Amino acid sequence: MDHSEELRLLAESVRTAMGSSSGAMLDAALTDLGWHDMLDEIPDIAIPLVFRLLGETGAHAPVLNDVVLRAAGRSPGGLTPLPFAGDSWVVWKRDDIPSSAIDNDLPIHPVAEGDSAAQAGLAAGRQALGWWLVGTSRAMLALARQHALDRVQFGRHISSFQATRPRLAETLVAIEGAEATLHAATAASDDPDDLTSLLAKAAAGQAALTAARHCQQVLGGIGFTAEHRLHHHIKRSLILDNLLGSARELTSQAGVALRAKGSAPRLVQL
């Protein structure tokens, strides 16, 4: 049976919810849309859809907790400590009280220690964050592309400048590569070391950093202003990259595991 129309309607409903709410309100809206049931019944569809749209729309919700908890065999709707950069731990609370120590928008708060029971869900959490980073990267690329098409300097659109086009092209290649790696990680049925999830999240984090760097160059000074959407996406991508391990940390961790194992998984069947 072709479910493409149902998925299209679901995506529209989720995008509409994210366009009108964020934080605790969006958390409640997603619950009303059946988010917890989707995690049980269609996780391979629901997780990429919801987290990619979080990135594209710039909204946020504490649904990473649900992914990690469900993958660890626990009920969604609660909280769980999550690894953060520098061997620290944080909790993404389900209220709208931000933590100025980490981010002025997100209710992510430092905690003293982690939860060993939730470790089994970190691979699924990394894949979810990977999709969020891919969505954020695509949002940054869309902003830079539109600016390049609209902005005129020296009587020409800057999209025609040689310095502009390679930056946008390199960003797109990085995003497409990260997305392919995420698809491969989702399809990996036998990955006891979670290497595919480590590499997928690392690739998505690196793609977001590449997008931030190149898109900032394309937009120039306006991209530095707090009022511009690019500034918002760059801040968000830096937080998401550091959550559950940064691109640098995960790449190093995967390298250590591969050396110990003596072989590398085949991410894509050629």
PDB file of N, CA and C in Angstrom, residues 23-73:
ATOM      1  N   GLY A  23       9.256  24.708  22.059  1.00  0.00           N
ATOM      2  CA  GLY A  23       9.429  24.386  23.462  1.00  0.00           C
ATOM      3  C   GLY A  23       8.327  23.495  24.004  1.00  0.00           C
ATOM      4  N   ALA A  24       7.828  23.846  25.193  1.00  0.00           N
ATOM      5  CA  ALA A  24       6.818  23.026  25.858  1.00  0.00           C
ATOM      6  C   ALA A  24       5.521  22.957  25.053  1.00  0.00           C
ATOM      7  N   MET A  25       5.150  24.053  24.393  1.00  0.00           N
ATOM      8  CA  MET A  25       3.927  24.041  23.583  1.00  0.00           C
ATOM      9  C   MET A  25       4.058  23.080  22.404  1.00  0.00           C
ATOM     10  N   LEU A  26       5.216  23.075  21.768  1.00  0.00           N
ATOM     11  CA  LEU A  26       5.432  22.154  20.655  1.00  0.00           C
ATOM     12  C   LEU A  26       5.495  20.721  21.157  1.00  0.00           C
ATOM     13  N   ASP A  27       6.078  20.518  22.309  1.00  0.00           N
ATOM     14  CA  ASP A  27       6.120  19.183  22.913  1.00  0.00           C
ATOM     15  C   ASP A  27       4.702  18.643  23.080  1.00  0.00           C
ATOM     16  N   ALA A  28       3.808  19.483  23.589  1.00  0.00           N
ATOM     17  CA  ALA A  28       2.413  19.068  23.766  1.00  0.00           C
ATOM     18  C   ALA A  28       1.729  18.838  22.424  1.00  0.00           C
ATOM     19  N   ALA A  29       2.029  19.700  21.440  1.00  0.00           N
ATOM     20  CA  ALA A  29       1.409  19.551  20.118  1.00  0.00           C
ATOM     21  C   ALA A  29       1.842  18.252  19.448  1.00  0.00           C
ATOM     22  N   LEU A  30       3.121  17.908  19.562  1.00  0.00           N
ATOM     23  CA  LEU A  30       3.606  16.660  18.969  1.00  0.00           C
ATOM     24  C   LEU A  30       2.993  15.450  19.669  1.00  0.00           C
ATOM     25  N   THR A  31       2.819  15.555  20.973  1.00  0.00           N
ATOM     26  CA  THR A  31       2.160  14.464  21.702  1.00  0.00           C
ATOM     27  C   THR A  31       0.736  14.280  21.202  1.00  0.00           C
ATOM     28  N   ASP A  32       0.041  15.384  20.959  1.00  0.00           N
ATOM     29  CA  ASP A  32      -1.329  15.304  20.432  1.00  0.00           C
ATOM     30  C   ASP A  32      -1.354  14.696  19.033  1.00  0.00           C
ATOM     31  N   LEU A  33      -0.282  14.900  18.269  1.00  0.00           N
ATOM     32  CA  LEU A  33      -0.203  14.332  16.921  1.00  0.00           C
ATOM     33  C   LEU A  33       0.162  12.847  16.931  1.00  0.00           C
ATOM     34  N   GLY A  34       0.438  12.308  18.119  1.00  0.00           N
ATOM     35  CA  GLY A  34       0.751  10.886  18.222  1.00  0.00           C
ATOM     36  C   GLY A  34       2.229  10.567  18.180  1.00  0.00           C
ATOM     37  N   TRP A  35       3.065  11.504  18.632  1.00  0.00           N
ATOM     38  CA  TRP A  35       4.512  11.326  18.588  1.00  0.00           C
ATOM     39  C   TRP A  35       4.957  10.056  19.311  1.00  0.00           C
ATOM     40  N   HIS A  36       4.423   9.798  20.490  1.00  0.00           N
ATOM     41  CA  HIS A  36       4.839   8.616  21.244  1.00  0.00           C
ATOM     42  C   HIS A  36       4.433   7.329  20.527  1.00  0.00           C
ATOM     43  N   ASP A  37       3.267   7.327  19.927  1.00  0.00           N
ATOM     44  CA  ASP A  37       2.840   6.151  19.159  1.00  0.00           C
ATOM     45  C   ASP A  37       3.716   5.957  17.925  1.00  0.00           C
ATOM     46  N   MET A  38       4.101   7.065  17.296  1.00  0.00           N
ATOM     47  CA  MET A  38       4.969   6.961  16.121  1.00  0.00           C
ATOM     48  C   MET A  38       6.320   6.366  16.481  1.00  0.00           C
ATOM     49  N   LEU A  39       6.826   6.698  17.668  1.00  0.00           N
ATOM     50  CA  LEU A  39       8.094   6.124  18.109  1.00  0.00           C
ATOM     51  C   LEU A  39       7.999   4.608  18.238  1.00  0.00           C
ATOM     52  N   ASP A  40       6.832   4.120  18.622  1.00  0.00           N
ATOM     53  CA  ASP A  40       6.633   2.677  18.763  1.00  0.00           C
ATOM     54  C   ASP A  40       6.407   2.001  17.413  1.00  0.00           C
ATOM     55  N   GLU A  41       5.647   2.653  16.543  1.00  0.00           N
ATOM     56  CA  GLU A  41       5.165   1.988  15.332  1.00  0.00           C
ATOM     57  C   GLU A  41       6.010   2.270  14.093  1.00  0.00           C
ATOM     58  N   ILE A  42       6.468   3.509  13.924  1.00  0.00           N
ATOM     59  CA  ILE A  42       7.227   3.866  12.715  1.00  0.00           C
ATOM     60  C   ILE A  42       8.442   4.730  13.081  1.00  0.00           C
ATOM     61  N   PRO A  43       9.318   4.253  13.959  1.00  0.00           N
ATOM     62  CA  PRO A  43      10.446   5.097  14.382  1.00  0.00           C
ATOM     63  C   PRO A  43      11.379   5.483  13.242  1.00  0.00           C
ATOM     64  N   ASP A  44      11.574   4.585  12.267  1.00  0.00           N
ATOM     65  CA  ASP A  44      12.492   4.886  11.165  1.00  0.00           C
ATOM     66  C   ASP A  44      11.958   5.984  10.252  1.00  0.00           C
ATOM     67  N   ILE A  45      10.661   6.243  10.326  1.00  0.00           N
ATOM     68  CA  ILE A  45      10.053   7.331   9.556  1.00  0.00           C
ATOM     69  C   ILE A  45       9.875   8.567  10.434  1.00  0.00           C
ATOM     70  N   ALA A  46       9.382   8.356  11.644  1.00  0.00           N
ATOM     71  CA  ALA A  46       9.033   9.477  12.518  1.00  0.00           C
ATOM     72  C   ALA A  46      10.256  10.269  12.966  1.00  0.00           C
ATOM     73  N   ILE A  47      11.328   9.580  13.342  1.00  0.00           N
ATOM     74  CA  ILE A  47      12.496  10.288  13.875  1.00  0.00           C
ATOM     75  C   ILE A  47      13.151  11.178  12.815  1.00  0.00           C
ATOM     76  N   PRO A  48      13.469  10.666  11.614  1.00  0.00           N
ATOM     77  CA  PRO A  48      14.020  11.579  10.595  1.00  0.00           C
ATOM     78  C   PRO A  48      13.081  12.727  10.251  1.00  0.00           C
ATOM     79  N   LEU A  49      11.791  12.441  10.161  1.00  0.00           N
ATOM     80  CA  LEU A  49      10.824  13.472   9.789  1.00  0.00           C
ATOM     81  C   LEU A  49      10.779  14.593  10.821  1.00  0.00           C
ATOM     82  N   VAL A  50      10.572  14.234  12.076  1.00  0.00           N
ATOM     83  CA  VAL A  50      10.398  15.240  13.127  1.00  0.00           C
ATOM     84  C   VAL A  50      11.681  16.026  13.362  1.00  0.00           C
ATOM     85  N   PHE A  51      12.805  15.341  13.438  1.00  0.00           N
ATOM     86  CA  PHE A  51      14.045  16.041  13.775  1.00  0.00           C
ATOM     87  C   PHE A  51      14.572  16.859  12.597  1.00  0.00           C
ATOM     88  N   ARG A  52      14.377  16.377  11.375  1.00  0.00           N
ATOM     89  CA  ARG A  52      14.779  17.189  10.220  1.00  0.00           C
ATOM     90  C   ARG A  52      13.964  18.478  10.166  1.00  0.00           C
ATOM     91  N   LEU A  53      12.667  18.376  10.442  1.00  0.00           N
ATOM     92  CA  LEU A  53      11.819  19.567  10.426  1.00  0.00           C
ATOM     93  C   LEU A  53      12.147  20.512  11.582  1.00  0.00           C
ATOM     94  N   LEU A  54      12.568  19.974  12.715  1.00  0.00           N
ATOM     95  CA  LEU A  54      13.029  20.851  13.797  1.00  0.00           C
ATOM     96  C   LEU A  54      14.187  21.716  13.315  1.00  0.00           C
ATOM     97  N   GLY A  55      15.093  21.102  12.554  1.00  0.00           N
ATOM     98  CA  GLY A  55      16.214  21.867  12.032  1.00  0.00           C
ATOM     99  C   GLY A  55      15.801  22.881  10.988  1.00  0.00           C
ATOM    100  N   GLU A  56      14.939  22.476  10.077  1.00  0.00           N
ATOM    101  CA  GLU A  56      14.541  23.373   8.992  1.00  0.00           C
ATOM    102  C   GLU A  56      13.729  24.561   9.495  1.00  0.00           C
ATOM    103  N   THR A  57      12.865  24.327  10.481  1.00  0.00           N
ATOM    104  CA  THR A  57      11.998  25.402  10.970  1.00  0.00           C
ATOM    105  C   THR A  57      12.651  26.256  12.046  1.00  0.00           C
ATOM    106  N   GLY A  58      13.681  25.733  12.703  1.00  0.00           N
ATOM    107  CA  GLY A  58      14.304  26.468  13.794  1.00  0.00           C
ATOM    108  C   GLY A  58      13.578  26.328  15.114  1.00  0.00           C
ATOM    109  N   ALA A  59      12.545  25.487  15.162  1.00  0.00           N
ATOM    110  CA  ALA A  59      11.824  25.255  16.408  1.00  0.00           C
ATOM    111  C   ALA A  59      12.632  24.300  17.294  1.00  0.00           C
ATOM    112  N   HIS A  60      12.184  24.130  18.524  1.00  0.00           N
ATOM    113  CA  HIS A  60      12.829  23.157  19.404  1.00  0.00           C
ATOM    114  C   HIS A  60      11.795  22.544  20.333  1.00  0.00           C
ATOM    115  N   ALA A  61      12.079  21.337  20.765  1.00  0.00           N
ATOM    116  CA  ALA A  61      11.230  20.615  21.709  1.00  0.00           C
ATOM    117  C   ALA A  61      12.093  19.549  22.373  1.00  0.00           C
ATOM    118  N   PRO A  62      11.741  19.134  23.584  1.00  0.00           N
ATOM    119  CA  PRO A  62      12.579  18.184  24.327  1.00  0.00           C
ATOM    120  C   PRO A  62      12.374  16.731  23.913  1.00  0.00           C
ATOM    121  N   VAL A  63      12.098  16.493  22.645  1.00  0.00           N
ATOM    122  CA  VAL A  63      11.746  15.149  22.183  1.00  0.00           C
ATOM    123  C   VAL A  63      12.952  14.219  22.069  1.00  0.00           C
ATOM    124  N   LEU A  64      14.170  14.764  22.182  1.00  0.00           N
ATOM    125  CA  LEU A  64      15.339  13.882  22.210  1.00  0.00           C
ATOM    126  C   LEU A  64      15.258  12.944  23.409  1.00  0.00           C
ATOM    127  N   ASN A  65      14.717  13.438  24.517  1.00  0.00           N
ATOM    128  CA  ASN A  65      14.506  12.578  25.684  1.00  0.00           C
ATOM    129  C   ASN A  65      13.698  11.337  25.314  1.00  0.00           C
ATOM    130  N   ASP A  66      12.645  11.541  24.530  1.00  0.00           N
ATOM    131  CA  ASP A  66      11.753  10.433  24.179  1.00  0.00           C
ATOM    132  C   ASP A  66      12.470   9.378  23.349  1.00  0.00           C
ATOM    133  N   VAL A  67      13.298   9.823  22.408  1.00  0.00           N
ATOM    134  CA  VAL A  67      14.025   8.883  21.548  1.00  0.00           C
ATOM    135  C   VAL A  67      14.985   8.037  22.378  1.00  0.00           C
ATOM    136  N   VAL A  68      15.746   8.694  23.248  1.00  0.00           N
ATOM    137  CA  VAL A  68      16.728   7.976  24.064  1.00  0.00           C
ATOM    138  C   VAL A  68      16.030   7.029  25.043  1.00  0.00           C
ATOM    139  N   LEU A  69      14.984   7.514  25.688  1.00  0.00           N
ATOM    140  CA  LEU A  69      14.273   6.681  26.657  1.00  0.00           C
ATOM    141  C   LEU A  69      13.634   5.471  25.989  1.00  0.00           C
ATOM    142  N   ARG A  70      12.975   5.679  24.852  1.00  0.00           N
ATOM    143  CA  ARG A  70      12.312   4.571  24.163  1.00  0.00           C
ATOM    144  C   ARG A  70      13.332   3.544  23.683  1.00  0.00           C
ATOM    145  N   ALA A  71      14.453   4.004  23.138  1.00  0.00           N
ATOM    146  CA  ALA A  71      15.479   3.075  22.665  1.00  0.00           C
ATOM    147  C   ALA A  71      16.115   2.298  23.816  1.00  0.00           C
ATOM    148  N   ALA A  72      16.082   2.883  25.013  1.00  0.00           N
ATOM    149  CA  ALA A  72      16.622   2.205  26.195  1.00  0.00           C
ATOM    150  C   ALA A  72      15.584   1.316  26.873  1.00  0.00           C
ATOM    151  N   GLY A  73      14.399   1.206  26.263  1.00  0.00           N
ATOM    152  CA  GLY A  73      13.364   0.349  26.815  1.00  0.00           C
ATOM    153  C   GLY A  73      12.539   0.981  27.905  1.00  0.00           C
TER     154      GLY A  73
END
